[in-house]
């Protein structure tokens, strides 16, 4: 008896005890999270970059200038009253942690830009995500009837996830499961299990926040992935459980056997997801560490729920998991009774697999063409983290961004701070450099030079003629650093930091890809005792991910249907998205690979028929994989409706990749290539001839 069988048997025999243990665990975790859990906050430090070096210099020599910043924008159709503006400036000066407030009036006098600096970084708990003091300080302007908008660094941390993505995903998943099972009980069980696991995972994420900085977006991404895989894992076990009920097993026996068989795939699939998530640590940013750990916590919790809660609930539900008509039939004579061998009674997936197997080369070429065509736009992908210009219309940060662009020019949304070390650059050199940069075509304005209290640094701000998100701004910054700034002078501030993040993540993507692919291939080779299968699986996953990159590029960078998602203009792909998408998708794609290959492998070991096992394996798993993929697509599309652009892009990319993986890859490319390879699918060095492959059953 395997360990998974023992787990399934124990929880199915004692379902109420299992539920009680889970209830105690959830309450305990919730209590711990409330008592010692931390608060969510983004960590924007970018170690080992030039922009971060400039920030560190400012923090050391300008104690009051290395903190966070914000923009308060006052606007009226008529000329602003100077008295009201001065009153708001005074109120802002009196706000805790504010060091300077620099007012700037538009040429026509109808808009004031108040640039606020703090003496603490954005991540400080005293100010993070808290815009109430800014709103209170701007109350005199609102009382005068002025439009007041908040933008910049600090207000950007107050953006909230609406949470409708989870609700949409759950409702659609329930509808699909009711259609699939014909039973409300069977439909609700996977969703209830996934939600239970996510509740535990959410408490775990808050406990993690007590130990390290956890991004405000991390719980949303963890929920998105956890909900999708949690429903899928539970669905797989419930499906196998219902099959055993139809074969005549008692509910307890069926639950134990389902956990022993389908549970192997759940464990294997979960491990591949966790391996992929650990690759995020190689991204080089603390934020990604939190993304990886938070999502891993959610995946572990939903795996535990699938392996313990599902068999317990299945045992309690009994035959109510089956459609009402089938409950009246004798066990073994239901829909799961043995089928005759006529082609007309074969599952559609089996007939489809035979069709692909007849012309594997042609079908493989068709699938490759589709994936490569969709992936081609990714070659022109341009990345940029995000700023107020990518926020949804109706938000105060987007309104502030648009007002600043209209009244002061696009570069005012992302000034560049130049920091000169006076021990390396002389004052006359600084003066000459200041004049030279002010005369550049790409510079709209240049501020006065200020010296640090200790006389170590000379600092001044410049505004580009283009917006931070504009490609021309990136080019200008690169040229400025390479051709104009001498040693001892750094460019830092909002725009350079975002540019360095984009460059760093672009470079680290390939390191993450290499690590995740290598470790996943080794893991699959161990699981399936094959070299060809994991290499082929990795290649196919890379193709589907590349196609998903192309879809995201088309939708957001080229505007193909982006208006349907609430995006009103073309924007670059967020720099956060490619690495996150890859780590999550590679693991999710391996989920379906493990489900399918486990069935094919088991049939191959039983029959030795390399070609027939592909058809039978696809036939036995095609329905559950298709349903699982449809549910996951629904979950991800639901999250694509969230206003946060990073979550929106991830939702679109993950939905596209899963849809392609479950159709083009699993239904066409896998059967075509496995048919072509035959017994070579299961070749492993040291076995000798292919015909002498070890027939020992695989254990996951």
XYZ file of C-alpha atoms in Angstrom:
700
model
C 0.000 0.000 0.000
C 1.497 3.348 -1.064
C 1.738 6.301 1.285
C -0.796 8.236 -0.803
C -3.235 5.318 -0.579
C -2.836 5.320 3.204
C -3.486 9.076 3.320
C -6.599 8.734 1.180
C -7.863 5.766 3.190
C -7.299 7.458 6.558
C -9.016 10.715 5.586
C -11.908 8.921 3.849
C -12.512 6.670 6.869
C -12.481 9.630 9.254
C -13.878 12.564 7.246
C -15.199 14.530 10.222
C -11.868 14.303 12.005
C -10.150 15.502 8.819
C -12.511 18.456 8.519
C -12.007 19.278 12.205
C -8.222 19.235 11.791
C -8.480 21.555 8.800
C -10.814 23.889 10.683
C -8.419 24.069 13.639
C -5.491 24.619 11.270
C -7.277 27.441 9.425
C -8.283 29.180 12.657
C -4.776 28.790 14.095
C -3.088 30.097 10.955
C -5.515 33.000 10.823
C -4.818 33.844 14.443
C -1.054 33.697 13.916
C -1.324 35.869 10.804
C -3.329 38.463 12.722
C -0.918 38.387 15.669
C 2.510 38.291 14.034
C 1.845 38.688 10.319
C 3.186 41.728 8.514
C 1.792 44.275 6.088
C 2.154 44.085 2.330
C 4.625 46.512 0.777
C 6.648 46.751 -2.402
C 10.434 46.834 -2.262
C 11.715 48.902 -5.183
C 15.401 48.592 -4.372
C 17.353 47.406 -7.415
C 20.662 46.017 -6.126
C 23.844 46.444 -8.196
C 22.422 49.020 -10.610
C 23.575 52.558 -11.361
C 20.263 54.130 -10.374
C 20.358 52.382 -6.987
C 23.923 53.619 -6.452
C 22.668 57.174 -6.921
C 19.807 56.623 -4.472
C 22.228 55.230 -1.887
C 24.420 58.321 -2.275
C 21.438 60.605 -1.747
C 20.371 58.688 1.360
C 23.878 58.964 2.805
C 24.649 62.616 2.054
C 21.142 64.129 1.696
C 19.352 62.526 4.668
C 16.132 64.323 3.789
C 16.250 63.683 0.023
C 16.582 59.927 -0.381
C 13.039 59.086 0.635
C 9.771 58.719 -1.167
C 8.005 61.347 -3.260
C 4.520 62.270 -4.397
C 2.779 64.708 -6.707
C -0.260 66.741 -5.714
C -1.908 68.275 -8.779
C -4.431 71.135 -8.413
C -6.459 72.140 -11.455
C -9.303 74.499 -12.292
C -10.800 75.836 -15.506
C -9.937 79.341 -14.335
C -6.673 80.695 -12.950
C -5.845 79.234 -9.536
C -6.014 81.432 -6.439
C -2.436 81.800 -5.136
C -3.730 81.965 -1.560
C -5.354 78.521 -1.838
C -2.209 77.006 -3.377
C -0.048 78.485 -0.610
C -2.420 77.098 2.004
C -2.131 73.585 0.523
C 1.673 73.927 0.412
C 1.680 74.915 4.078
C -0.538 71.963 4.992
C 1.753 69.589 3.099
C 4.809 71.028 4.878
C 3.137 70.273 8.197
C 2.535 66.623 7.229
C 4.668 64.053 9.048
C 7.861 62.945 7.226
C 7.513 65.625 4.518
C 10.812 67.507 4.067
C 10.196 69.746 1.040
C 7.288 70.856 -1.093
C 8.216 72.400 -4.429
C 5.317 74.212 -6.160
C 5.205 74.753 -9.919
C 2.544 76.713 -11.798
C 1.546 76.070 -15.397
C 1.966 78.858 -17.944
C -1.760 79.601 -18.084
C -2.040 79.478 -14.284
C -4.847 76.923 -14.131
C -2.739 74.008 -12.798
C -0.293 73.672 -9.906
C 2.098 70.770 -9.529
C 3.256 70.340 -5.936
C 6.250 68.004 -5.746
C 6.445 66.458 -2.257
C 9.541 64.758 -0.822
C 9.681 62.556 2.288
C 12.518 61.686 4.653
C 11.674 57.966 4.633
C 11.489 55.472 1.732
C 8.201 54.390 0.231
C 8.342 51.055 2.053
C 8.307 52.732 5.480
C 5.242 51.581 7.408
C 4.422 55.172 8.417
C 3.627 56.214 4.849
C 3.311 53.095 2.674
C -0.041 52.972 0.899
C -1.383 55.853 3.002
C -2.588 58.823 0.954
C -4.974 60.149 3.586
C -2.492 62.810 4.802
C -2.141 64.094 1.226
C -5.913 64.255 0.819
C -6.304 66.079 4.145
C -3.618 68.596 3.166
C -5.340 69.214 -0.180
C -8.739 69.803 1.467
C -8.559 73.620 1.040
C -8.252 73.163 -2.733
C -11.206 70.788 -2.818
C -13.219 73.250 -0.746
C -12.423 75.901 -3.372
C -13.851 73.597 -6.065
C -10.495 72.618 -7.580
C -9.791 69.225 -9.093
C -7.255 67.446 -6.869
C -5.308 64.443 -8.136
C -2.463 62.478 -6.548
C 0.353 60.914 -8.533
C 3.932 59.747 -8.355
C 5.676 57.200 -6.182
C 3.737 57.100 -2.906
C 0.171 57.330 -4.303
C 1.097 54.484 -6.649
C 1.365 52.188 -3.615
C -2.255 52.828 -2.638
C -3.699 51.107 -5.709
C -5.980 48.287 -4.572
C -6.904 45.009 -6.232
C -10.687 44.883 -6.515
C -10.954 41.115 -6.023
C -13.520 40.514 -8.740
C -11.098 38.185 -10.553
C -11.507 35.491 -7.891
C -15.300 35.790 -7.964
C -15.513 35.570 -11.763
C -13.149 32.604 -11.853
C -15.031 30.709 -9.145
C -18.463 31.281 -10.704
C -17.355 30.185 -14.181
C -15.520 27.182 -12.726
C -18.682 26.117 -10.896
C -20.739 26.374 -14.072
C -18.246 24.295 -16.051
C -18.029 21.659 -13.320
C -21.815 21.329 -13.118
C -21.868 20.706 -16.867
C -19.019 18.200 -16.616
C -20.280 16.154 -13.654
C -24.017 16.691 -13.871
C -23.975 17.046 -10.091
C -23.927 20.212 -8.012
C -22.178 18.364 -5.185
C -19.397 17.130 -7.470
C -19.046 20.607 -8.961
C -18.813 22.355 -5.623
C -16.314 19.945 -4.069
C -13.205 20.964 -6.099
C -14.010 24.651 -5.668
C -14.594 24.302 -1.923
C -11.331 22.401 -1.561
C -9.355 24.993 -3.521
C -10.880 27.834 -1.498
C -10.011 26.042 1.748
C -6.415 25.647 0.610
C -6.282 29.302 -0.440
C -7.527 30.472 2.960
C -4.614 28.622 4.554
C -2.290 29.982 1.882
C -3.424 33.562 2.469
C -2.575 33.269 6.161
C 0.786 31.821 5.203
C 1.477 34.781 2.907
C 0.705 37.250 5.710
C 3.063 35.337 8.012
C 5.691 35.593 5.277
C 5.089 39.360 5.199
C 6.112 39.449 8.841
C 9.535 38.108 7.875
C 10.245 39.934 4.610
C 8.784 42.502 2.217
C 5.910 40.985 0.242
C 4.666 42.913 -2.778
C 1.087 44.134 -2.780
C 0.556 42.172 -6.023
C 2.012 38.912 -4.665
C -1.177 37.685 -2.903
C -3.212 38.320 -6.063
C -0.811 36.319 -8.206
C -0.629 33.602 -5.550
C -4.432 33.454 -5.478
C -4.654 33.366 -9.274
C -2.264 30.419 -9.528
C -3.472 28.682 -6.376
C -7.126 28.846 -7.382
C -6.380 27.481 -10.846
C -4.169 24.577 -9.795
C -6.217 23.902 -6.660
C -9.400 23.313 -8.648
C -7.444 21.277 -11.206
C -5.820 19.027 -8.594
C -9.120 18.427 -6.832
C -10.859 17.858 -10.178
C -8.395 15.140 -11.125
C -8.959 13.230 -7.871
C -12.741 13.689 -7.940
C -12.877 12.466 -11.544
C -10.917 9.325 -10.654
C -13.092 8.857 -7.554
C -16.291 8.957 -9.630
C -14.777 6.437 -12.056
C -14.150 4.064 -9.152
C -17.716 4.573 -7.880
C -19.017 3.628 -11.314
C -16.829 0.538 -11.227
C -18.517 -0.565 -7.998
C -16.139 0.597 -5.251
C -17.499 1.885 -1.971
C -16.997 5.648 -1.388
C -14.125 4.960 1.045
C -12.392 2.526 -1.311
C -12.916 4.851 -4.262
C -11.453 7.810 -2.368
C -8.380 5.820 -1.313
C -7.719 4.501 -4.817
C -8.280 7.905 -6.401
C -5.796 9.482 -3.997
C -3.255 6.731 -4.687
C -3.458 7.054 -8.482
C -4.498 10.616 -9.298
C -2.607 11.797 -6.215
C 0.668 10.734 -7.832
C 0.012 13.115 -10.689
C -0.963 15.863 -8.253
C 2.301 15.486 -6.332
C 4.379 15.354 -9.511
C 2.619 18.318 -11.051
C 2.870 20.318 -7.842
C 6.596 19.661 -7.568
C 7.174 20.990 -11.080
C 5.252 24.168 -10.220
C 7.317 24.644 -7.061
C 10.580 24.105 -8.940
C 9.548 26.722 -11.489
C 8.611 29.216 -8.780
C 11.961 28.818 -7.046
C 13.565 30.002 -10.275
C 12.184 33.470 -9.495
C 14.926 33.890 -6.894
C 17.405 34.186 -9.762
C 15.667 37.323 -11.055
C 17.880 39.456 -8.819
C 15.102 41.516 -7.204
C 13.723 41.089 -3.664
C 10.213 41.534 -5.061
C 10.533 38.326 -7.070
C 11.625 36.354 -4.020
C 8.328 37.335 -2.412
C 6.362 36.462 -5.564
C 7.925 32.999 -5.635
C 7.539 32.226 -1.943
C 3.972 33.564 -1.728
C 2.804 31.560 -4.741
C 4.650 28.463 -3.509
C 2.837 28.722 -0.162
C -0.496 28.841 -1.992
C 0.412 25.833 -4.177
C 1.563 23.732 -1.204
C -1.655 24.525 0.676
C -3.976 23.615 -2.208
C -1.947 20.420 -2.805
C -2.430 19.466 0.845
C -6.130 20.234 0.562
C -6.464 18.114 -2.580
C -4.742 15.108 -0.975
C -6.618 15.243 2.348
C -9.825 17.261 2.064
C -10.920 15.789 -1.279
C -10.990 12.132 -0.165
C -12.706 13.132 3.080
C -15.398 15.116 1.277
C -15.756 12.424 -1.392
C -16.420 9.828 1.284
C -19.028 12.078 2.908
C -20.730 12.830 -0.401
C -20.987 9.175 -1.355
C -22.805 8.509 -4.628
C -24.188 12.070 -4.683
C -21.097 12.949 -6.714
C -22.699 11.099 -9.640
C -25.556 12.450 -11.788
C -28.985 11.577 -10.434
C -29.759 9.162 -13.279
C -26.604 7.165 -12.632
C -27.274 6.824 -8.929
C -30.281 4.629 -9.726
C -28.189 2.187 -11.725
C -26.440 -0.776 -10.215
C -22.752 -0.267 -9.497
C -20.592 -1.135 -12.502
C -23.441 -0.559 -14.980
C -23.229 3.230 -15.136
C -21.578 5.505 -17.569
C -18.223 4.117 -16.558
C -18.999 0.517 -17.557
C -16.605 -1.079 -20.034
C -17.088 0.067 -23.602
C -17.164 -2.085 -26.640
C -14.340 -1.762 -29.108
C -16.281 -0.200 -31.947
C -14.858 3.029 -33.180
C -18.196 4.832 -32.876
C -18.201 4.284 -29.092
C -14.654 5.447 -28.535
C -14.126 8.792 -26.811
C -13.729 11.712 -29.159
C -10.163 12.220 -27.929
C -9.267 8.647 -28.907
C -10.640 9.119 -32.409
C -8.780 12.421 -32.643
C -5.529 10.804 -31.496
C -5.896 8.137 -34.199
C -6.447 10.872 -36.784
C -3.261 12.654 -35.715
C -1.341 9.356 -35.591
C -2.166 8.636 -39.232
C -0.293 11.754 -40.423
C 1.962 12.773 -37.535
C 4.405 14.811 -39.621
C 1.686 16.941 -41.210
C -0.092 17.569 -37.911
C 3.158 18.367 -36.126
C 4.002 20.940 -38.793
C 0.542 22.524 -38.474
C 0.922 22.830 -34.694
C 4.440 24.236 -34.989
C 3.282 26.779 -37.545
C 0.481 28.002 -35.267
C 2.756 28.314 -32.236
C 5.591 29.996 -34.134
C 3.192 32.428 -35.848
C 1.710 33.459 -32.505
C 5.146 33.705 -30.919
C 6.679 35.852 -33.676
C 5.396 39.220 -32.304
C 7.317 38.525 -29.080
C 10.538 39.201 -31.018
C 9.492 42.868 -31.047
C 8.368 42.969 -27.403
C 9.372 46.121 -25.555
C 9.228 46.090 -21.774
C 8.745 48.807 -19.179
C 7.716 48.246 -15.540
C 4.691 50.569 -15.230
C 3.849 54.118 -14.254
C 0.849 56.381 -13.892
C 0.328 56.370 -17.654
C -0.541 52.657 -17.572
C -3.019 52.992 -14.702
C -6.718 52.627 -15.543
C -8.800 55.631 -16.474
C -10.723 56.965 -13.504
C -7.880 56.419 -11.035
C -6.349 59.478 -9.372
C -2.825 58.440 -10.404
C -3.836 58.280 -14.060
C -5.664 61.623 -13.841
C -2.598 63.236 -12.245
C -0.356 61.780 -14.950
C -2.561 63.118 -17.744
C -2.832 66.586 -16.176
C 0.953 66.828 -15.715
C 1.523 65.706 -19.303
C -0.926 68.266 -20.665
C 0.195 71.216 -18.562
C 3.919 70.641 -17.964
C 4.996 68.169 -20.630
C 5.348 64.371 -20.510
C 8.851 64.477 -19.006
C 7.527 66.129 -15.835
C 6.075 62.738 -14.880
C 9.548 61.245 -14.588
C 12.348 63.718 -13.853
C 15.901 62.403 -13.815
C 18.149 63.280 -10.869
C 21.847 63.700 -11.589
C 24.172 63.013 -8.647
C 27.803 64.168 -8.878
C 30.407 63.037 -6.345
C 32.519 66.157 -5.749
C 35.490 64.046 -4.713
C 35.634 62.689 -8.266
C 34.235 65.639 -10.262
C 35.264 69.249 -9.642
C 32.762 72.083 -9.257
C 33.813 73.724 -12.569
C 33.246 70.375 -14.290
C 29.822 70.138 -12.708
C 28.970 73.638 -13.912
C 30.068 72.821 -17.458
C 28.167 69.507 -17.387
C 25.020 71.247 -16.141
C 25.151 73.685 -19.062
C 25.891 70.932 -21.587
C 22.964 68.736 -20.490
C 20.556 71.693 -20.377
C 21.315 72.291 -24.057
C 20.567 68.748 -25.223
C 17.618 68.349 -27.603
C 16.037 65.644 -25.434
C 16.019 67.831 -22.297
C 12.937 69.991 -21.732
C 14.188 71.722 -18.594
C 17.064 71.625 -16.110
C 16.870 72.672 -12.467
C 19.495 74.484 -10.372
C 22.418 72.631 -8.797
C 22.190 71.952 -5.044
C 25.037 70.869 -2.781
C 24.667 68.378 0.068
C 25.129 69.686 3.639
C 28.481 67.924 3.923
C 29.672 69.334 0.585
C 30.139 65.867 -0.916
C 27.436 65.822 -3.604
C 26.138 68.169 -6.290
C 22.580 67.337 -7.365
C 20.123 68.669 -9.955
C 17.042 67.485 -11.816
C 16.332 67.403 -15.543
C 13.113 66.640 -17.388
C 13.192 64.767 -20.709
C 10.995 65.899 -23.572
C 9.276 62.501 -23.628
C 7.324 60.412 -21.127
C 9.025 57.795 -18.916
C 7.301 55.002 -20.810
C 8.412 56.358 -24.221
C 11.132 54.363 -25.991
C 12.905 57.625 -26.827
C 13.352 58.296 -23.095
C 15.072 54.936 -22.644
C 17.374 55.699 -25.565
C 18.129 59.175 -24.165
C 19.021 57.733 -20.752
C 21.322 55.132 -22.312
C 23.073 57.782 -24.434
C 23.330 60.134 -21.454
C 25.092 57.512 -19.371
C 27.314 56.245 -22.151
C 28.350 59.490 -23.857
C 27.739 62.482 -21.567
C 28.068 61.605 -17.881
C 31.667 61.228 -16.687
C 32.806 58.853 -13.943
C 31.514 60.064 -10.605
C 28.132 61.228 -11.926
C 25.080 58.972 -11.772
C 21.556 59.321 -13.155
C 18.907 58.205 -10.700
C 15.295 58.890 -9.834
C 11.998 57.406 -10.932
C 12.724 56.980 -14.635
C 16.289 55.583 -14.341
C 15.173 53.120 -11.665
C 12.388 51.845 -13.910
C 14.825 51.634 -16.820
C 17.349 49.664 -14.768
C 14.614 47.299 -13.589
C 13.618 46.637 -17.183
C 17.218 46.033 -18.274
C 18.017 43.801 -15.300
C 14.933 41.633 -15.758
C 15.611 41.313 -19.477
C 19.085 39.979 -18.718
C 17.998 37.702 -15.867
C 15.141 36.139 -17.875
C 17.551 33.747 -19.571
C 19.100 32.711 -16.268
C 15.649 31.902 -14.879
C 14.712 30.041 -18.068
C 17.875 27.937 -17.969
C 17.486 27.010 -14.305
C 13.787 26.126 -14.507
C 14.170 24.081 -17.699
C 17.201 22.173 -16.428
C 15.729 21.263 -13.036
C 12.328 20.389 -14.550
C 13.943 18.109 -17.141
C 15.888 16.295 -14.416
C 12.732 15.946 -12.289
C 10.692 14.558 -15.193
C 13.500 12.205 -16.187
C 13.409 10.768 -12.678
C 9.608 10.544 -12.664
C 9.216 8.898 -16.085
C 12.581 7.126 -16.468
C 13.154 8.688 -19.843
C 15.427 11.259 -21.442
C 13.353 11.951 -24.541
C 10.053 12.652 -22.764
C 11.331 15.478 -20.506
C 13.368 17.106 -23.297
C 10.354 17.005 -25.591
C 8.098 18.340 -22.836
C 10.479 21.237 -22.150
C 10.642 22.135 -25.853
C 6.863 22.123 -26.174
C 6.432 24.219 -23.036
C 8.885 26.779 -24.389
C 6.889 26.940 -27.631
C 3.575 27.518 -25.844
C 5.114 30.153 -23.557
C 6.656 31.946 -26.544
C 3.226 31.954 -28.187
C 1.712 33.432 -25.015
C 4.376 36.163 -25.050
C 3.337 36.923 -28.608
C -0.330 37.166 -27.639
C 0.459 39.589 -24.796
C 2.578 41.690 -27.163
C -0.221 41.830 -29.741
C -2.901 42.720 -27.192
C -1.100 45.384 -25.172
C 1.794 46.677 -27.260
C -0.129 46.642 -30.554
C -3.596 47.189 -29.110
C -5.351 44.121 -30.557
C -8.497 44.067 -28.441
C -6.954 45.813 -25.454
C -9.909 48.214 -25.276
C -12.075 45.248 -24.243
C -9.871 44.970 -21.158
C -10.169 48.635 -20.236
C -6.788 49.685 -21.694
C -7.283 52.891 -23.658
C -3.899 53.107 -25.432
C -1.014 50.921 -26.549
C 1.537 50.247 -23.800
C 4.747 48.209 -23.544
C 4.644 44.866 -21.807
C 5.366 45.317 -18.108
C 8.923 44.265 -17.249
C 7.537 42.239 -14.364
C 5.491 40.007 -16.662
C 7.908 37.882 -18.792
C 9.755 36.249 -15.881
C 6.593 35.785 -13.810
C 4.747 34.334 -16.791
C 7.561 31.936 -17.567
C 7.980 30.617 -14.026
C 4.250 30.118 -13.538
C 3.498 28.779 -17.019
C 6.340 26.295 -17.163
C 5.032 24.717 -13.981
C 1.392 24.787 -15.089
C 2.213 23.316 -18.493
C 4.073 20.505 -16.791
C 0.873 19.822 -14.822
C -0.899 18.688 -17.972
C 2.239 16.941 -19.217
C 2.412 14.894 -16.019
C -1.330 14.065 -16.142
C -1.124 12.901 -19.753
C 2.248 11.150 -19.658
C 1.372 9.268 -16.478
C -1.572 7.677 -18.284
C 0.462 6.951 -21.414
C 3.340 5.536 -19.373
C 1.070 3.254 -17.328
C -0.558 1.905 -20.506
C 2.849 1.417 -22.160
C 4.096 -0.568 -19.154
C 0.962 -2.740 -19.236
C 0.838 -3.385 -22.984
C 4.253 -2.583 -24.493
C 2.312 -0.921 -27.341
C 4.113 2.410 -27.835
C 1.681 3.749 -30.436
C -1.542 2.438 -28.939
C -0.625 3.758 -25.487
C -0.595 7.301 -26.880
C -4.155 6.912 -28.186
C -5.441 5.264 -25.027
C -3.608 7.670 -22.734
C -5.037 10.686 -24.532
C -8.482 9.098 -24.538
C -8.432 8.491 -20.779
C -7.144 11.958 -19.823
C -8.389 14.178 -22.645
C -11.702 15.020 -21.019
C -10.315 15.880 -17.594
C -7.392 17.854 -19.050
C -9.745 19.821 -21.299
C -12.062 20.558 -18.412
C -9.174 21.482 -16.115
C -7.740 23.790 -18.780
C -11.119 25.426 -19.417
C -11.464 26.132 -15.696
C -7.961 27.544 -15.451
C -8.541 29.746 -18.509
C -11.743 31.034 -16.899
C -9.869 31.836 -13.678
C -7.117 33.692 -15.523
C -9.534 35.612 -17.755
C -11.373 36.656 -14.606
C -8.165 38.157 -13.237
C -7.600 39.942 -16.556
C -10.572 42.148 -15.610
C -8.664 43.588 -12.633
C -7.574 47.236 -13.072
C -3.885 46.633 -12.211
C -2.074 46.392 -15.536
C 0.445 43.753 -14.360
C -2.361 41.459 -13.165
C -4.269 42.160 -16.377
C -1.279 41.176 -18.552
C -0.612 38.064 -16.497
C -4.252 37.032 -16.766
C -4.238 37.364 -20.562
C -0.865 35.656 -20.959
C -1.641 32.746 -18.640
C -5.077 32.195 -20.199
C -3.624 32.178 -23.719
C -0.818 29.800 -22.779
C -3.079 27.316 -21.001
C -5.570 27.348 -23.881
C -2.790 26.709 -26.410
C -1.199 24.077 -24.204
C -4.419 22.106 -23.794
C -5.333 22.252 -27.487
C -2.446 22.727 -29.903
C 0.209 21.092 -27.703
C -1.617 18.281 -25.861
C -4.109 17.419 -28.609
C -1.822 17.748 -31.634
C 1.878 18.137 -30.945
C 2.160 15.524 -28.172
C 0.388 12.657 -29.983
C 2.129 13.520 -33.269
C 5.648 13.537 -31.818
C 5.082 10.530 -29.555
C 3.742 8.583 -32.523
C 6.827 9.477 -34.545
C 9.194 8.512 -31.727
C 7.442 5.285 -30.742
C 9.456 3.258 -28.211
C 12.208 5.887 -28.278
C 9.955 7.997 -26.064
C 10.998 5.806 -23.157
C 14.709 5.469 -23.900
C 17.098 5.941 -21.006
C 20.900 5.527 -21.230
C 22.135 2.283 -19.692
C 19.121 0.208 -20.643
C 20.618 -1.124 -23.840
C 18.205 -1.606 -26.713
C 14.889 0.205 -26.767
C 13.068 -3.148 -26.862
C 14.537 -4.016 -23.449
C 13.144 -1.043 -21.545
C 12.533 -1.630 -17.868
C 8.860 -2.363 -17.222
C 8.860 -1.497 -13.550
C 5.951 0.804 -12.688
C 6.795 4.457 -12.221
C 6.426 5.885 -8.722
C 5.868 9.595 -8.194
